[in-house]
Amino acid sequence: MAKPTSASDTAIVIRDLRKSFGHLEVLRGLDLDVRRGSITGFLGPNGAGKTTTIRAMLGLVTTDAGSIRILGRHVPDELVDLRGRLGAVVDRPSVYPPLTGRANLRVLAGIAGGVTASRVDVLLELVGLLPAADRKAGTYSHGMRQRLALAAALLTEPELLVLDEPASGLDPAGQRDLRRILTDLRDTGSTILLSSHVLPDVQLLCDHIHIIDSGRLIASGATEDLLAGAHGTSWTVDVPAGSETEAARILGAGGLHAIPTASGTLTVDAADPAHITRVLGEAGIWLRGLSPGGTDLESLFLHLTEASPDTVSRRGEESP
Amino acid sequence: MSELVTAEWRKATLRILPYGMFALAAVYLALTLLLIPIVTSILPPDVEGVEDLTAFLANVKAPGGYVFAAQQAVGQAAIFVTIFVAVAVAAEYGWGTMTATFVLEPRRGRVLAAKLLALCGISLAGTTLLFVVGVVMVAAVQPLLPPEVTSEMHGAWPVPTLRALGLGLPSIVVWVCVACALAVLTRNAGAAAGIGVGMAIGEGLLQLVPLLRPILVSSNTQALQSVTGVDPSAGFFGVAAEIPAWRASLVLVVWAVAAVALAAWCLRRRDVT
């Protein structure tokens, strides 16, 4: 599904990537392109293969087939050439609990090489951890560990930042700070691949979005294009109070996908709104209102992933 | 490379783990050396095997007792070094910091080398401090020894004692490599430390099996430490060192190389999860 692009304007090119853990196929021919200088959302339900893809990109897991090129280098063969050009927060924030926040960064700076002591303090301030820098990281909250992990990923001022659930555990201020940091990085030319379940943030931040399910790419494109393409298929349906569940059931029986919302309306996918009025009218439920649904990323994501034929059979399975 | 080694050194020394391990080892060694004369002095003289007891007591009689202190320091350090290294390395899998390390430095062989260098440095320094504790304890227990107990070694004691320490230290390097390999293999601090300590203690006991003696770390270490002509450990196991120094050295090198090769294979070939 990914269109070929020239090497100079892509930071990540993945082709036909395959990986199995025992009998479980986690990646099944994944293709992916990430443009340089963009924030690209990398979405998928649990077990879709996001973390495995990210780990493969970082050379942490071997793959069975396919190719990965990052910043023009083959992974894992030329991974050493990416040293210092690549930063990542993978899966969960990894810190040394017995060491202070500052010592954590100094140790990691030593491993990265060529990072000045002043850079450590700059990053502690950037992620808002300077007041807690001399506390042991073991006493940090999950959100503070996330901030520390983000600071570690930024130690070498990387060209490409790969973030797996960086907003997990962050308080609202932390999420706002994260958005600011990521947009600042993009504005200075960095490329960011962002895997997250906080879809409003992804919609707000990302220039491009890739959605995968069951180890395959199922949707890809500029954020605006994806949302525009989905617009017109979703409708907000207002039915009499108390009849939302029954209406959703009837619409479902009529072949329409309907989701009750918290505001007492239904979000219904239908190419023709007349179909909705006819199905509900025949069941004796009269509409109080019908309007084009403002398609958001969450609706699009749910629509795409719940429609995926593999989703039901894969539910409950998680990749290692 | 030096930055990497410094980072690994800092990572290990900023924790309480090595200090706690070597403090425990020092207490254990001091008690061992103190209890030998105390326990034997309270036994009645007509107890069966009293001649063996006299020989046993001679272990801590200066000047040969200082060589015994060096042997004991190395032997006991092996156990505590194994725990320290196994926990230090395996904990990184639990914390997820092995992932962070390999993202920043994809050359896993260099990471392993840096870890081994740093951990060997700490372990050798700790063992040397342990030896000092042993020497002090041997000096301290001299007044507790009956006058008929004599040491087999005559002449200046510092040189053979330091040689015994120096020739025992390579075995500490071997145990660092073995513990590191176990940690990388199991990725579990408890399992790695448990297996490592089991090996360190178990193979000490396996010296009693003549067939196995030539391939064990402990017996070959004792063989090396006995090149001074003094073998105070004979009182413990009745095992005289009969392995030539060159063969003992070779066996220790084979152990170290095999452990490092196993660790390197695991680090390079297996997925980091």
XYZ file of N, CA and C in Angstrom, chain A residues 19 21 55 58-62 79-80 83 88 90 92 94-99 103 106-108 110-114, chain B residues 3-4 7-8 10-11 14-15 92-97 99-108 269-273:
174
model
N 7.641 -11.355 10.482
C 8.216 -11.850 11.735
C 7.183 -12.739 12.427
N 6.614 -15.265 15.960
C 7.073 -15.793 17.236
C 6.433 -17.168 17.374
N 10.845 -2.466 17.286
C 12.014 -3.208 17.768
C 12.867 -3.701 16.593
N 14.982 -0.957 15.258
C 16.110 -0.617 16.130
C 17.117 -1.761 16.236
N 16.853 -2.845 15.512
C 17.776 -3.982 15.543
C 17.657 -4.813 16.800
N 16.573 -4.653 17.528
C 16.419 -5.380 18.791
C 15.810 -6.766 18.582
N 15.060 -6.922 17.499
C 14.573 -8.262 17.158
C 14.961 -8.560 15.711
N 15.231 -9.809 15.462
C 15.540 -10.216 14.097
C 14.223 -10.433 13.351
N 23.475 -0.806 11.125
C 22.930 -0.108 12.294
C 23.983 0.751 12.985
N 25.218 0.276 12.922
C 26.283 1.012 13.598
C 26.451 2.410 13.002
N 24.436 5.122 14.709
C 24.739 5.449 16.102
C 24.736 6.961 16.283
N 15.206 6.639 20.686
C 13.967 5.858 20.797
C 13.512 5.707 22.237
N 11.133 2.851 23.763
C 10.525 1.613 23.293
C 9.650 0.986 24.362
N 8.230 0.633 27.023
C 8.049 1.143 28.382
C 9.302 1.934 28.740
N 12.576 2.790 30.179
C 13.594 1.997 30.852
C 14.563 2.921 31.574
N 14.639 2.763 32.875
C 15.543 3.577 33.686
C 16.276 2.672 34.663
N 17.397 3.166 35.195
C 18.118 2.445 36.252
C 17.556 2.903 37.592
N 16.711 2.114 38.235
C 16.044 2.583 39.459
C 16.987 2.998 40.585
N 18.158 2.329 40.769
C 18.994 2.746 41.903
C 19.733 4.056 41.664
N 19.719 4.542 40.425
C 20.473 5.761 40.101
C 19.530 6.963 40.067
N 22.050 10.856 37.115
C 23.024 9.766 36.906
C 22.565 8.849 35.781
N 23.573 10.542 32.657
C 25.034 10.568 32.479
C 25.556 9.204 32.053
N 24.982 8.156 32.640
C 25.386 6.795 32.248
C 25.041 6.560 30.778
N 23.824 6.925 30.408
C 23.408 6.709 29.015
C 24.200 7.604 28.059
N 27.273 8.362 28.485
C 28.553 7.663 28.322
C 28.437 6.522 27.332
N 27.309 5.830 27.363
C 27.102 4.723 26.420
C 26.975 5.266 24.996
N 26.251 6.390 24.869
C 26.081 6.987 23.535
C 27.400 7.562 23.036
N 28.157 8.162 23.938
C 29.435 8.765 23.564
C 29.274 10.153 22.990
N 30.192 11.021 23.339
C 30.219 12.361 22.763
C 29.124 13.295 23.233
N 34.775 5.670 27.248
C 33.528 6.271 27.753
C 32.526 5.190 28.123
N 32.510 4.155 27.304
C 31.582 3.039 27.537
C 31.937 2.296 28.826
N 31.037 4.395 31.741
C 29.586 4.364 31.970
C 29.196 3.091 32.708
N 29.766 1.975 32.281
C 29.443 0.702 32.949
C 29.974 0.704 34.383
N 30.445 3.363 36.280
C 29.594 4.279 37.046
C 28.263 3.614 37.394
N 27.708 2.922 36.405
C 26.423 2.245 36.597
C 26.509 1.250 37.765
N 27.534 3.104 41.396
C 26.572 4.018 42.007
C 25.462 3.241 42.725
N 25.531 1.933 42.638
C 24.543 1.100 43.338
C 25.130 0.610 44.651
N 19.372 -5.627 34.324
C 19.158 -4.711 33.201
C 18.077 -5.208 32.247
N 17.885 -6.509 32.220
C 16.784 -7.028 31.396
C 15.456 -6.691 32.051
N 15.399 -6.828 33.383
C 14.169 -6.516 34.108
C 13.807 -5.048 34.006
N 14.803 -4.188 34.060
C 14.542 -2.748 33.994
C 14.301 -2.267 32.571
N 14.697 -3.052 31.607
C 14.569 -2.632 30.205
C 15.727 -1.775 29.739
N 16.736 -1.605 30.594
C 17.840 -0.722 30.221
C 18.791 -1.364 29.207
N 17.729 -2.646 26.534
C 17.177 -2.107 25.285
C 17.724 -0.707 25.033
N 17.654 0.138 26.062
C 18.147 1.520 25.905
C 19.626 1.519 25.538
N 20.375 0.610 26.142
C 21.807 0.528 25.862
C 22.063 0.181 24.397
N 21.347 -0.825 23.892
C 21.593 -1.269 22.517
C 21.063 -0.289 21.473
N 20.101 0.540 21.854
C 19.661 1.594 20.930
C 20.778 2.629 20.784
N 21.415 2.952 21.905
C 22.474 3.966 21.869
C 23.796 3.403 21.342
N 24.061 2.129 21.625
C 25.305 1.504 21.164
C 24.968 0.126 20.585
N 24.747 0.082 19.266
C 24.321 -1.192 18.653
C 25.417 -2.255 18.613
N 26.670 -1.853 18.836
C 27.766 -2.837 18.787
C 27.781 -3.613 20.104
N 27.083 -4.721 20.088
C 26.863 -5.452 21.334
C 28.131 -6.068 21.902
N 22.818 -12.917 19.094
C 21.876 -13.716 18.328
C 20.425 -13.602 18.803
N 20.249 -13.379 20.091
C 18.879 -13.433 20.608
C 18.227 -12.066 20.564
N 16.893 -12.070 20.382
C 16.141 -10.827 20.401
C 16.224 -10.212 21.787
N 16.256 -8.884 21.818
C 16.231 -8.182 23.103
C 14.778 -7.855 23.411
N 14.239 -8.506 24.411
C 12.817 -8.284 24.724
C 12.669 -7.702 26.112
